[in-house]
PDB file of C-alpha atoms in Angstrom:
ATOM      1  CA  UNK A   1      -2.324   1.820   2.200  1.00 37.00           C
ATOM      2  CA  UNK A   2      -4.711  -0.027   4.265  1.00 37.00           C
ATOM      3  CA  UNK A   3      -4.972   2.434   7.027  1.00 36.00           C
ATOM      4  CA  UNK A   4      -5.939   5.173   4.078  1.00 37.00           C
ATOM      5  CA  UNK A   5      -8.400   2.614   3.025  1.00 35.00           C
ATOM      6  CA  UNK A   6     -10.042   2.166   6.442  1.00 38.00           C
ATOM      7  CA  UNK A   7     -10.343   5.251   7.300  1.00 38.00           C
ATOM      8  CA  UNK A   8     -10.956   6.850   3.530  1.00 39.00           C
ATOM      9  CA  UNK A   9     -14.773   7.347   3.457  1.00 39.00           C
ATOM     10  CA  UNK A  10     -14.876   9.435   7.011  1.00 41.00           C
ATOM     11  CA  UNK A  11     -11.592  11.527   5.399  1.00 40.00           C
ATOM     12  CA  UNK A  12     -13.778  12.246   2.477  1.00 39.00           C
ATOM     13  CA  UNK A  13     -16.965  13.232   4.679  1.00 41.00           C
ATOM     14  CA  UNK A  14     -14.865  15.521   7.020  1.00 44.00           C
ATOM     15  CA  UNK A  15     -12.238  16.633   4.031  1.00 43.00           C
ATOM     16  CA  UNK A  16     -13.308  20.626   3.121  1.00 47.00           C
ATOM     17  CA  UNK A  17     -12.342  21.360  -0.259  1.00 45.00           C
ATOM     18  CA  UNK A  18     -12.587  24.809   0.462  1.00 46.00           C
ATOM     19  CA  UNK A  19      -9.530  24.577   2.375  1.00 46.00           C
ATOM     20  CA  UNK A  20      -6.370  23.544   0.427  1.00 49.00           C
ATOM     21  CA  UNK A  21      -3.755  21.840   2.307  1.00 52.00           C
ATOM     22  CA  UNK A  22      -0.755  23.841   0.132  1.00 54.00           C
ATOM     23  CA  UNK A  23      -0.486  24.459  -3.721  1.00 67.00           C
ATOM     24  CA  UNK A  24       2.268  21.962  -3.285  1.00 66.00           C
ATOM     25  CA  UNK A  25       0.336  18.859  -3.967  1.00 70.00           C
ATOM     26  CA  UNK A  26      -1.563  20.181  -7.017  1.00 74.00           C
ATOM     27  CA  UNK A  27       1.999  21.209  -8.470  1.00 80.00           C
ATOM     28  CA  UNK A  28       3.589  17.697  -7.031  1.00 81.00           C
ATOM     29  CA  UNK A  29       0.477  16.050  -9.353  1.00 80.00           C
ATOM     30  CA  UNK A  30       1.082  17.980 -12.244  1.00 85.00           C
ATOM     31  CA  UNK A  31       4.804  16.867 -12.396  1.00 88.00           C
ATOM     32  CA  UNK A  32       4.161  13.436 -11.704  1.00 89.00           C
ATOM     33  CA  UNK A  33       1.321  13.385 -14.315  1.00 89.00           C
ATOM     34  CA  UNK A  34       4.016  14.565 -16.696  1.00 90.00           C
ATOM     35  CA  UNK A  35       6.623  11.959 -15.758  1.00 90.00           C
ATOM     36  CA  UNK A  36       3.905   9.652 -16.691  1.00 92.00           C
ATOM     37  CA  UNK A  37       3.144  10.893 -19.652  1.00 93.00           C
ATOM     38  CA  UNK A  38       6.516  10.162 -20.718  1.00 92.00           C
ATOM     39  CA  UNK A  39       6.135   6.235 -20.731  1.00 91.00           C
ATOM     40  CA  UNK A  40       3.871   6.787 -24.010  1.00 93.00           C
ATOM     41  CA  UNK A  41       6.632   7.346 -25.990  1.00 93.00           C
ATOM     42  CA  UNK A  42       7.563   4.351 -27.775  1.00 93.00           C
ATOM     43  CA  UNK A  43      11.458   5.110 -26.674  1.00 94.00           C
ATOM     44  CA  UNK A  44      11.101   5.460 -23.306  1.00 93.00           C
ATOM     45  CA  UNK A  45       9.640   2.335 -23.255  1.00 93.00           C
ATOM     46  CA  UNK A  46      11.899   0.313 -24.652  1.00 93.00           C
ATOM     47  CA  UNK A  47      14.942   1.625 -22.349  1.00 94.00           C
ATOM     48  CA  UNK A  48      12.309   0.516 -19.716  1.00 91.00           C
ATOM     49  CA  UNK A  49      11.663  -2.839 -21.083  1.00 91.00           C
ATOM     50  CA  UNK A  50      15.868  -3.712 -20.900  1.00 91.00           C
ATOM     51  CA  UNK A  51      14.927  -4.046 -17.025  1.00 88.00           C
ATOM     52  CA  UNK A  52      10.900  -4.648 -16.482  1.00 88.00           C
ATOM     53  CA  UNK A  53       9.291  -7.360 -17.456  1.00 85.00           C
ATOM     54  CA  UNK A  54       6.896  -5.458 -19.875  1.00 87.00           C
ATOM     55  CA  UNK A  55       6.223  -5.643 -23.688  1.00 90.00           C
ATOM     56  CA  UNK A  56       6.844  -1.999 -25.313  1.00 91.00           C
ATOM     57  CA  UNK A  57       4.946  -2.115 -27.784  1.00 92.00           C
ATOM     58  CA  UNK A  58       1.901  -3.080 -25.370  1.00 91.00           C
ATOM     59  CA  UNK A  59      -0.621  -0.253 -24.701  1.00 88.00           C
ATOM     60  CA  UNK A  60      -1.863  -1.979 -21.556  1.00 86.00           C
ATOM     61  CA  UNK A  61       1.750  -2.288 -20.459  1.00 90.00           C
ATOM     62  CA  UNK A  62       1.605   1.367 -20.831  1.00 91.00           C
ATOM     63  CA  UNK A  63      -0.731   2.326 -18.767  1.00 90.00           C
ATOM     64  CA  UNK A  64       0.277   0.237 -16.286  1.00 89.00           C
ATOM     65  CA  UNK A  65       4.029   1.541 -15.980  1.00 91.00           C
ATOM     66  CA  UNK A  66       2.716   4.910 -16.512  1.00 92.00           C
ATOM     67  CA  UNK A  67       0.226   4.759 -13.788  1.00 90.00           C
ATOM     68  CA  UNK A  68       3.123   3.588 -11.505  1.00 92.00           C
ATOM     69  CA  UNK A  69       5.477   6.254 -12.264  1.00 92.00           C
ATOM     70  CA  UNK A  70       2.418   8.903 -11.218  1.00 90.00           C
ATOM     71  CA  UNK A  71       1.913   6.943  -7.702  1.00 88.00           C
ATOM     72  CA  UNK A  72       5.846   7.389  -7.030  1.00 90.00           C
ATOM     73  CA  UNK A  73       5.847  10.089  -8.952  1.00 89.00           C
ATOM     74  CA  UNK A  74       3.463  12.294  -6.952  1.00 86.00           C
ATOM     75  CA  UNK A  75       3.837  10.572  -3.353  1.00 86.00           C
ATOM     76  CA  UNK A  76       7.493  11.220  -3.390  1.00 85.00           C
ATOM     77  CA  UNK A  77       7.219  15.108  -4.793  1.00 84.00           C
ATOM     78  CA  UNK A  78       4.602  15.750  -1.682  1.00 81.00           C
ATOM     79  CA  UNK A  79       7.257  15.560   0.705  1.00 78.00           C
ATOM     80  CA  UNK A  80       9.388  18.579  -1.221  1.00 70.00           C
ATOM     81  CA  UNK A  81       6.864  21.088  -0.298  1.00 70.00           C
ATOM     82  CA  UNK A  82       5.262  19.785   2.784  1.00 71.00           C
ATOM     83  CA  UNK A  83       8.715  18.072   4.542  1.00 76.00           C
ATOM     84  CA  UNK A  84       5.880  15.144   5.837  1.00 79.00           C
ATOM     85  CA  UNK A  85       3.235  13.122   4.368  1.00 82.00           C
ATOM     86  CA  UNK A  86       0.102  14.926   2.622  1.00 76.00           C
ATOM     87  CA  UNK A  87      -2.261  13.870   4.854  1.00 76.00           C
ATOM     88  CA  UNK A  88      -1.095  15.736   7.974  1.00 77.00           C
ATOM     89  CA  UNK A  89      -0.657  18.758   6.354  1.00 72.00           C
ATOM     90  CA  UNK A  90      -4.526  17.915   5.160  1.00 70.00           C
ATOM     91  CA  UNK A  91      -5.415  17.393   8.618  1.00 70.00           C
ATOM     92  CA  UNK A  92      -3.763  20.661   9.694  1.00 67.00           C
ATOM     93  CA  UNK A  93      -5.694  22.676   7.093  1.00 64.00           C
ATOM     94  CA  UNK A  94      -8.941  21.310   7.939  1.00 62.00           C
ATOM     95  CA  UNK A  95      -8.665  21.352  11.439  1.00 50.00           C
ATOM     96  CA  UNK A  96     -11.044  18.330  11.816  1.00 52.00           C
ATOM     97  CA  UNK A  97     -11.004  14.845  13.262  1.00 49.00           C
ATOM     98  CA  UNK A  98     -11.057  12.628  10.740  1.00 52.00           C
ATOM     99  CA  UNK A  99     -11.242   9.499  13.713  1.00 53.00           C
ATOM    100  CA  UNK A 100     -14.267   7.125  13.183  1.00 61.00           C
ATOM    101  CA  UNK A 101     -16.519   5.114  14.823  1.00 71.00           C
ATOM    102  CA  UNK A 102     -15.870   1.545  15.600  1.00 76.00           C
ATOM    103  CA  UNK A 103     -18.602   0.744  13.029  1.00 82.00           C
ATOM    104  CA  UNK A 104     -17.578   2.752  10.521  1.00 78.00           C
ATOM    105  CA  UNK A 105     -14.441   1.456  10.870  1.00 81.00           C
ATOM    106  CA  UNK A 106     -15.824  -2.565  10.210  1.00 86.00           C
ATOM    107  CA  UNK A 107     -17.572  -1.153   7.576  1.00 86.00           C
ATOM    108  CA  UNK A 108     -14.792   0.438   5.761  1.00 85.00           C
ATOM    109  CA  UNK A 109     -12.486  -2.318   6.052  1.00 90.00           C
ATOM    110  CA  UNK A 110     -14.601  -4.661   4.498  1.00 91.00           C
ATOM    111  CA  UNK A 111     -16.028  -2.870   1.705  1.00 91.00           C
ATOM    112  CA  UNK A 112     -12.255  -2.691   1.022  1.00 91.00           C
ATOM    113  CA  UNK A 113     -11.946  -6.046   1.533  1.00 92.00           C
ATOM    114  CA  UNK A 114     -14.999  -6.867  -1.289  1.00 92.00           C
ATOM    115  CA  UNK A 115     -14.039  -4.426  -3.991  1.00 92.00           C
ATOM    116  CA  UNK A 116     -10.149  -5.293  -4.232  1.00 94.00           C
ATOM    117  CA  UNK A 117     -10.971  -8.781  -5.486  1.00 94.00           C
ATOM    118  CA  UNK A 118     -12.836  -8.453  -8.887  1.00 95.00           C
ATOM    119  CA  UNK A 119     -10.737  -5.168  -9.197  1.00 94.00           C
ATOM    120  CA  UNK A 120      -7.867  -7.314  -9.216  1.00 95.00           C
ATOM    121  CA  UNK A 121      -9.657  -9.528 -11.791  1.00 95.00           C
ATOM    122  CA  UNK A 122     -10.463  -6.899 -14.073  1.00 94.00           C
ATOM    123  CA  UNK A 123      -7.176  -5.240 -14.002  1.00 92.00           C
ATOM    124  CA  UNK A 124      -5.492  -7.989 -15.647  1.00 93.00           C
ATOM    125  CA  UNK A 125      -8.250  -8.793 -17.744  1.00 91.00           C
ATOM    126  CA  UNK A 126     -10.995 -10.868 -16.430  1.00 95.00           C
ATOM    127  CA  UNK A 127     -13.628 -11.648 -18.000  1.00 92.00           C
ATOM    128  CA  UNK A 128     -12.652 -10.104 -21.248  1.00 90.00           C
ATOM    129  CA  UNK A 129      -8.931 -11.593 -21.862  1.00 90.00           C
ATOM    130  CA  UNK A 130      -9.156 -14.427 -19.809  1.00 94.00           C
ATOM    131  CA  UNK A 131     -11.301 -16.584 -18.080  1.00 95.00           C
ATOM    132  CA  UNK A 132     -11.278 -17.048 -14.461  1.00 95.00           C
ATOM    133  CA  UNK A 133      -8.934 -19.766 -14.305  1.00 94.00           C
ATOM    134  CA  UNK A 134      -6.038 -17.986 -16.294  1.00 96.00           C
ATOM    135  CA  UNK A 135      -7.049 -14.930 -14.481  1.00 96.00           C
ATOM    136  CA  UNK A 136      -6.406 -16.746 -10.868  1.00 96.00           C
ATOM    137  CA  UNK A 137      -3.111 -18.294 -11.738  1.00 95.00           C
ATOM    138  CA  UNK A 138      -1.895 -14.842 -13.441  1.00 95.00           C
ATOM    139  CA  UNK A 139      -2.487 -13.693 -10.070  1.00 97.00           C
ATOM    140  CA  UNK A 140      -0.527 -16.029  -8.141  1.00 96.00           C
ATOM    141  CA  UNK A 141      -3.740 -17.903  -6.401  1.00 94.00           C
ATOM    142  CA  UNK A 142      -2.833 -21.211  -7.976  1.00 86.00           C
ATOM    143  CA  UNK A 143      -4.054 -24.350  -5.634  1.00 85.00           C
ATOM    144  CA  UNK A 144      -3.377 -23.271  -2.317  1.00 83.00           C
ATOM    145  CA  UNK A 145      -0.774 -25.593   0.035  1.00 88.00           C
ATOM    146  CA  UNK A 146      -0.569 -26.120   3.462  1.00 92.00           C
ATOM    147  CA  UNK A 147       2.780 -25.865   3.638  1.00 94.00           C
ATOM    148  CA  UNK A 148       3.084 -22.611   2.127  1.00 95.00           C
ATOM    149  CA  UNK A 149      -0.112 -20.844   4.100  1.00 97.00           C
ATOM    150  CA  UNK A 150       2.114 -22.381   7.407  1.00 97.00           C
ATOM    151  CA  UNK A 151       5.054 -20.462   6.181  1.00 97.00           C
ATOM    152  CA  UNK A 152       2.915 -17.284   5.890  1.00 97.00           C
ATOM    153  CA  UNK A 153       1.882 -17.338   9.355  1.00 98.00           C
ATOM    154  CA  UNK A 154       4.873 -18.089  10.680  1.00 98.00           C
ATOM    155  CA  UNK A 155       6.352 -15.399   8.779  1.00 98.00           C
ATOM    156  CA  UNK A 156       3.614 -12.585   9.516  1.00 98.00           C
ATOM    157  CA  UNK A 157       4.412 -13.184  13.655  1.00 98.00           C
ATOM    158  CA  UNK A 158       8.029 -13.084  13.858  1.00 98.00           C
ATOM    159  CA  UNK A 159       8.066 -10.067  11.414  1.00 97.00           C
ATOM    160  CA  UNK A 160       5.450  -8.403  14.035  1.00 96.00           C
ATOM    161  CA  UNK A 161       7.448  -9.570  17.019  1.00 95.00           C
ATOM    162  CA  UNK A 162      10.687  -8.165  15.503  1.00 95.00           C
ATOM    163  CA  UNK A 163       8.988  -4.986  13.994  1.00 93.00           C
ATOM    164  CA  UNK A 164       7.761  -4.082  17.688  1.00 90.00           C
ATOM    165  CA  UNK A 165      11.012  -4.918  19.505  1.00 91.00           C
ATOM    166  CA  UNK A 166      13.027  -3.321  16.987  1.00 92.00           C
ATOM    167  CA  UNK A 167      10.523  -0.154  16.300  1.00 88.00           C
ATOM    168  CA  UNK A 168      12.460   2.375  18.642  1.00 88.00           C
ATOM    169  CA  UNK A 169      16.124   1.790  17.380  1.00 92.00           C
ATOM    170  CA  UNK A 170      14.780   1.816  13.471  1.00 91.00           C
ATOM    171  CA  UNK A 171      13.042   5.501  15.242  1.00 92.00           C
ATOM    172  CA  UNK A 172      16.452   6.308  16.055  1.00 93.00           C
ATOM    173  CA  UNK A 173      18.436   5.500  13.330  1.00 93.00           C
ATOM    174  CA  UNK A 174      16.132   7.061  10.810  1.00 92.00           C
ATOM    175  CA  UNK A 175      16.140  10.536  12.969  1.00 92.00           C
ATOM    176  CA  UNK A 176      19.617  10.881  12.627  1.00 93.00           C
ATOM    177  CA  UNK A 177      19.153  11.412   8.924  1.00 91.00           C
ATOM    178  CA  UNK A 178      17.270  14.426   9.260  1.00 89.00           C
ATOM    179  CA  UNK A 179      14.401  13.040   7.072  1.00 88.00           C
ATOM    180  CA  UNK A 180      10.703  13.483   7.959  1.00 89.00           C
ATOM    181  CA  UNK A 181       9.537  10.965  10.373  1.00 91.00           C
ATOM    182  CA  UNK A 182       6.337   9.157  11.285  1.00 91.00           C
ATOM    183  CA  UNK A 183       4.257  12.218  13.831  1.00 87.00           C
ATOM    184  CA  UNK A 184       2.674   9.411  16.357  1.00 82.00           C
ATOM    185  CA  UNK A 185      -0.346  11.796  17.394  1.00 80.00           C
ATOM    186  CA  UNK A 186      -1.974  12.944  14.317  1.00 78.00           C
ATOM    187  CA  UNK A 187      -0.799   9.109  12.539  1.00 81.00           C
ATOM    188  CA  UNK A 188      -3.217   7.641  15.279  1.00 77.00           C
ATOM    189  CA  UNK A 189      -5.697  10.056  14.798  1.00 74.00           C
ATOM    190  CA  UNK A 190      -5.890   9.381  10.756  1.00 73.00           C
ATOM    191  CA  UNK A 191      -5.347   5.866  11.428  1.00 73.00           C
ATOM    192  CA  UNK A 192      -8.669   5.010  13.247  1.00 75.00           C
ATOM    193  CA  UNK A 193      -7.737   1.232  13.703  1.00 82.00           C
ATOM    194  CA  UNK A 194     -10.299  -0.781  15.341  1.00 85.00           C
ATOM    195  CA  UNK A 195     -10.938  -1.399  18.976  1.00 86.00           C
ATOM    196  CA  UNK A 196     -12.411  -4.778  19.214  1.00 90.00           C
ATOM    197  CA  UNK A 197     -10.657  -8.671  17.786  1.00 92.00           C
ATOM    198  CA  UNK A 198     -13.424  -8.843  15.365  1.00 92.00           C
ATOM    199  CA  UNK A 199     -12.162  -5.997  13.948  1.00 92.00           C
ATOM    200  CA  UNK A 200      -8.096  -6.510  13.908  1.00 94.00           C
ATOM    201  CA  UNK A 201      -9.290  -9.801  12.162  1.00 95.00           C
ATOM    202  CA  UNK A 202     -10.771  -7.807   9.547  1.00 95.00           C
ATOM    203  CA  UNK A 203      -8.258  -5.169   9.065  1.00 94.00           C
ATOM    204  CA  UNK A 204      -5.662  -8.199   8.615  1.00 96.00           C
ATOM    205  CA  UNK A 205      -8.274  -9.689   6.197  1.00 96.00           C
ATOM    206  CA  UNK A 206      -8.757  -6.307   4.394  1.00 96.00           C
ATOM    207  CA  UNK A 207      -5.092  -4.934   3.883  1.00 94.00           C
ATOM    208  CA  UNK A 208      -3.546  -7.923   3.496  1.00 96.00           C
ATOM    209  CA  UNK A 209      -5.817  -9.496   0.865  1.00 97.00           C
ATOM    210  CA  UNK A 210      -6.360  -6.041  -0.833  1.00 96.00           C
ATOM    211  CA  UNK A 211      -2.580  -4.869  -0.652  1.00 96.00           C
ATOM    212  CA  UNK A 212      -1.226  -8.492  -1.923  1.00 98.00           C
ATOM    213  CA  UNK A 213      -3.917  -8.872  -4.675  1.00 97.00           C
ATOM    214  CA  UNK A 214      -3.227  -5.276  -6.149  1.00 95.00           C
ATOM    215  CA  UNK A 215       0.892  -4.734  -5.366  1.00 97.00           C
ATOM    216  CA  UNK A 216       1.617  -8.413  -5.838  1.00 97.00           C
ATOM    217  CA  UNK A 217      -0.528 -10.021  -7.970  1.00 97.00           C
ATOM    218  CA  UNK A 218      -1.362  -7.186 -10.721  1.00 96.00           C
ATOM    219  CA  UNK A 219       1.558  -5.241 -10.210  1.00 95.00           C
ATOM    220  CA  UNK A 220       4.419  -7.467  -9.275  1.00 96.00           C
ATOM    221  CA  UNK A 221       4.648  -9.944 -12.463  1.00 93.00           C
ATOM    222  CA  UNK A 222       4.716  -6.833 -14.818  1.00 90.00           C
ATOM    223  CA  UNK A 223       6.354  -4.389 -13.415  1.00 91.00           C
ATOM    224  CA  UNK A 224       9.240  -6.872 -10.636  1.00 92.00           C
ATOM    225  CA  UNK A 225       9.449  -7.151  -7.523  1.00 95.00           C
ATOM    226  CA  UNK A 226      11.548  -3.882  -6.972  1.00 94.00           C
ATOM    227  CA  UNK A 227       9.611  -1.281  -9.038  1.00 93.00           C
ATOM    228  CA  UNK A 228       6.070  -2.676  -7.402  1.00 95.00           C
ATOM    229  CA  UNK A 229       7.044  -2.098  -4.370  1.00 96.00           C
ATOM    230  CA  UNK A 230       8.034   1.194  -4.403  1.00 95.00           C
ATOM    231  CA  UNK A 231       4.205   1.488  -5.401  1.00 94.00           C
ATOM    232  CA  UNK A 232       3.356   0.068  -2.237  1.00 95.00           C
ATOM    233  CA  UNK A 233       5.592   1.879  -0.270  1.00 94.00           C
ATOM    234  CA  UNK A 234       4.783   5.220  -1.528  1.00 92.00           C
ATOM    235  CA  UNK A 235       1.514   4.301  -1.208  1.00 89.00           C
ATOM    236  CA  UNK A 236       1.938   4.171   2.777  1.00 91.00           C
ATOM    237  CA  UNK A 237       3.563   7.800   2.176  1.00 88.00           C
ATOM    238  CA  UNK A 238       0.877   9.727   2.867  1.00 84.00           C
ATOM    239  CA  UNK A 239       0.655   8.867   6.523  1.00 87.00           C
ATOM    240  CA  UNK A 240       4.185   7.659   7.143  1.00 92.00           C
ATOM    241  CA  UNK A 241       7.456   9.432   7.415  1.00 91.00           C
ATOM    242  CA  UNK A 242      11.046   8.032   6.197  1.00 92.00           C
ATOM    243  CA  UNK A 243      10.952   5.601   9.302  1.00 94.00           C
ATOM    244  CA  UNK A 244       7.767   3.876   8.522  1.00 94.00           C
ATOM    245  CA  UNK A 245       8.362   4.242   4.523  1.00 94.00           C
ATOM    246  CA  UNK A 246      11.996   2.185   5.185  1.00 94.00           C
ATOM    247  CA  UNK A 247      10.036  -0.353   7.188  1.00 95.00           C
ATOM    248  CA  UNK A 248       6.870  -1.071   4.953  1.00 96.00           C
ATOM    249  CA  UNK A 249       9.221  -1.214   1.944  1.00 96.00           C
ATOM    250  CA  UNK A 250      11.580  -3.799   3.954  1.00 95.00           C
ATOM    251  CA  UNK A 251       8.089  -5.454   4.748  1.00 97.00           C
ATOM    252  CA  UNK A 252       6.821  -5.390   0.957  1.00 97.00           C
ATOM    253  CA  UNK A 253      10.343  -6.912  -0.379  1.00 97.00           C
ATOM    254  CA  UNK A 254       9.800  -9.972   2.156  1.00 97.00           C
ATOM    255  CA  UNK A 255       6.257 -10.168   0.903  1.00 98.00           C
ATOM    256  CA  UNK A 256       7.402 -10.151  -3.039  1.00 98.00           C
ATOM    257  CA  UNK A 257       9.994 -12.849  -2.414  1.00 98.00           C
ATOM    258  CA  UNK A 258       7.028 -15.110  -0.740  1.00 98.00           C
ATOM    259  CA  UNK A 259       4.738 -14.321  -3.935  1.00 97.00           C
ATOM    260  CA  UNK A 260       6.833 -15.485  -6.034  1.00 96.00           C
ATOM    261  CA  UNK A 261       8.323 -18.628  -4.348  1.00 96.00           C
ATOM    262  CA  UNK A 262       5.228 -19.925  -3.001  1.00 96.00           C
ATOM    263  CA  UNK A 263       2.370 -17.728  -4.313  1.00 96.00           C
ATOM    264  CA  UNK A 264       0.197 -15.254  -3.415  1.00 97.00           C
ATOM    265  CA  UNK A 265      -1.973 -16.866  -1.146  1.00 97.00           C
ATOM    266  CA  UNK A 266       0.990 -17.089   1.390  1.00 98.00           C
ATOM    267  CA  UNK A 267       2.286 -13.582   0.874  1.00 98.00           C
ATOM    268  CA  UNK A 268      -1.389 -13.127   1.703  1.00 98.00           C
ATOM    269  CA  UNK A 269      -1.289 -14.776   4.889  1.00 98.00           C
ATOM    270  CA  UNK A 270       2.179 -13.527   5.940  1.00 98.00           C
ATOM    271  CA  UNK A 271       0.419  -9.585   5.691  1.00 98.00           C
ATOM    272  CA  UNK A 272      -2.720 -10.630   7.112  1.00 98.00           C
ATOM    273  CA  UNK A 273      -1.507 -12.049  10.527  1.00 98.00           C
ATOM    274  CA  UNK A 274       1.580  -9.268  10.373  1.00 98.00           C
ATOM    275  CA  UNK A 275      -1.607  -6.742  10.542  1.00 96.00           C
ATOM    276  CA  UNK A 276      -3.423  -8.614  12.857  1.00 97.00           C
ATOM    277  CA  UNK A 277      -0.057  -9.592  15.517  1.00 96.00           C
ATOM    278  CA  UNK A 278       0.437  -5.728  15.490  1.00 95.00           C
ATOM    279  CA  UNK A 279      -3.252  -3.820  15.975  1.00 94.00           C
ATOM    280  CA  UNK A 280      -3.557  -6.414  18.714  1.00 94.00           C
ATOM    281  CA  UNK A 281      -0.525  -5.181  20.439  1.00 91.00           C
ATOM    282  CA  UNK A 282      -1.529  -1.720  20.086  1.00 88.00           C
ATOM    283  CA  UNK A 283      -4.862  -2.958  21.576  1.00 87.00           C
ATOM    284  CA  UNK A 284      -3.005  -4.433  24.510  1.00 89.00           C
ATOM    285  CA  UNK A 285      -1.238  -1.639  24.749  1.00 83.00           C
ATOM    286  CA  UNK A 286      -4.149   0.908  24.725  1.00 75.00           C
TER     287      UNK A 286
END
């Protein structure tokens, strides 16, 4: 998700609407919209309240499973017609580079990085519902401990370490499925990740902070740890194939378990410096 982010307002610029990827994804929508619409019925949503943490008779509860089920919904149903994630087939159709500059790329990441905070807020109902105060600690941001924030680095470099050293047998494995995987080229040429330190600090800063506040903080206490995410996997699944899916969703569940052991200013910490360990080796390796 935070490698669509970054790179999101140059996709937009370069995107021709003129030129439609494949009728797939409009009829992949429409079938996930109608999944969705399912979770307004008052039954559906009490089977789903025997196993989510949700209130059935709660309109905002509602929306919020119902929006889920149309992230998964339509992520998931992209890869019937395409075989691969949306946005290479995108790519493809419009022929363009959708790279940007270095600057754009700063730019990007921390406009990202700004607006994922009071959206955060005002998804779970600051300053309306409650004050700022209940609206933190619904979050997860309760006072923040040492300890905790230690764990979270500690955590975000071994998972990098391992992630990198382990990266070609998970390639392997995967292939032998049969399942789309991760295309290297055109995934580095949607990516556009940042060039310079400054900028791996705030791509770290951006998804991290952005992913953790939205997936984990909003999402997580309503909806589990399981069910959000497989928002934040499928989320990744427009740039990443059954490989990378396996691996961010491995990634999130590690995530979930530190959100709601030691908060979500850890969890934070643990993606942020996972980001950071890894653009830096691709850097290096560059």
């Amino acid at each position: 998700m935070g490698l669509i982010l970054l790179s999101g307002q140059d996709s937009l610029q370069s995107f021709d609407p003129t030129v439609p990827p494949v009728p797939g994804a409009a009829i992949a929508g429409c079938v996930a919209l109608g999944l969705s619409l399912a979770c307004f019925v008052p039954a559906v949503r009490r089977v789903l309240a025997r196993v989510l943490p949700m209130q059935p008779d709660d309109f905002v509860h509602a929306i919020s499973i119902a929006w889920t089920i149309q992230v998964i919904g339509w992520v998931f149903l992209t890869f019937v017609p395409f075989n691969r994630p949306l946005l290479y087939a995108m790519y493809e159709a419009n022929m363009e580079s959708l790279a940007s500059s270095e600057t754009a790329t700063l730019v990007s990441l921390g406009s990202t990085l700004v607006w994922s905070i009071p959206t955060a807020l005002m998804a779970i109902g600051f300053p309306l519902t409650r004050n700022l105060g209940f609206a933190l600690a619904r979050l997860g941001l309760g006072s923040v401990q040492w300890r905790g924030m230690s764990i979270g680095v500690v955590v975000g470099i071994g998972l990098a370490v391992f992630i990198t050293v382990a990266e070609q047998r998970i390639v392997s494995l995967v292939a032998q499925t049969g399942l789309p995987m991760t295309e290297a080229d055109l995934f580095e040429e949607l990516a556009s990740l940042p060039t310079s330190v400054i900028g791996a600090i705030l791509l770290g800063l951006s998804a991290g902070t952005s992913e953790e506040l939205l997936v984990r903080g909003v999402l997580q206490p309503r909806l589990g740890i399981v069910l959000a995410n497989l928002v934040f996997a499928m989320a990744h699944g427009l740039q990443y194939g059954a490989d990378g899916l396996i691996v961010v969703f491995v990634l999130g569940l590690l995530f979930g378990v530190i959100r709601m052991r030691l908060g979500l200013a850890p969890a934070i910490m643990a993606h942020a410096v996972y980001n950071f360990v890894l653009v830096l080796a691709h850097q290096w390796a560059t």
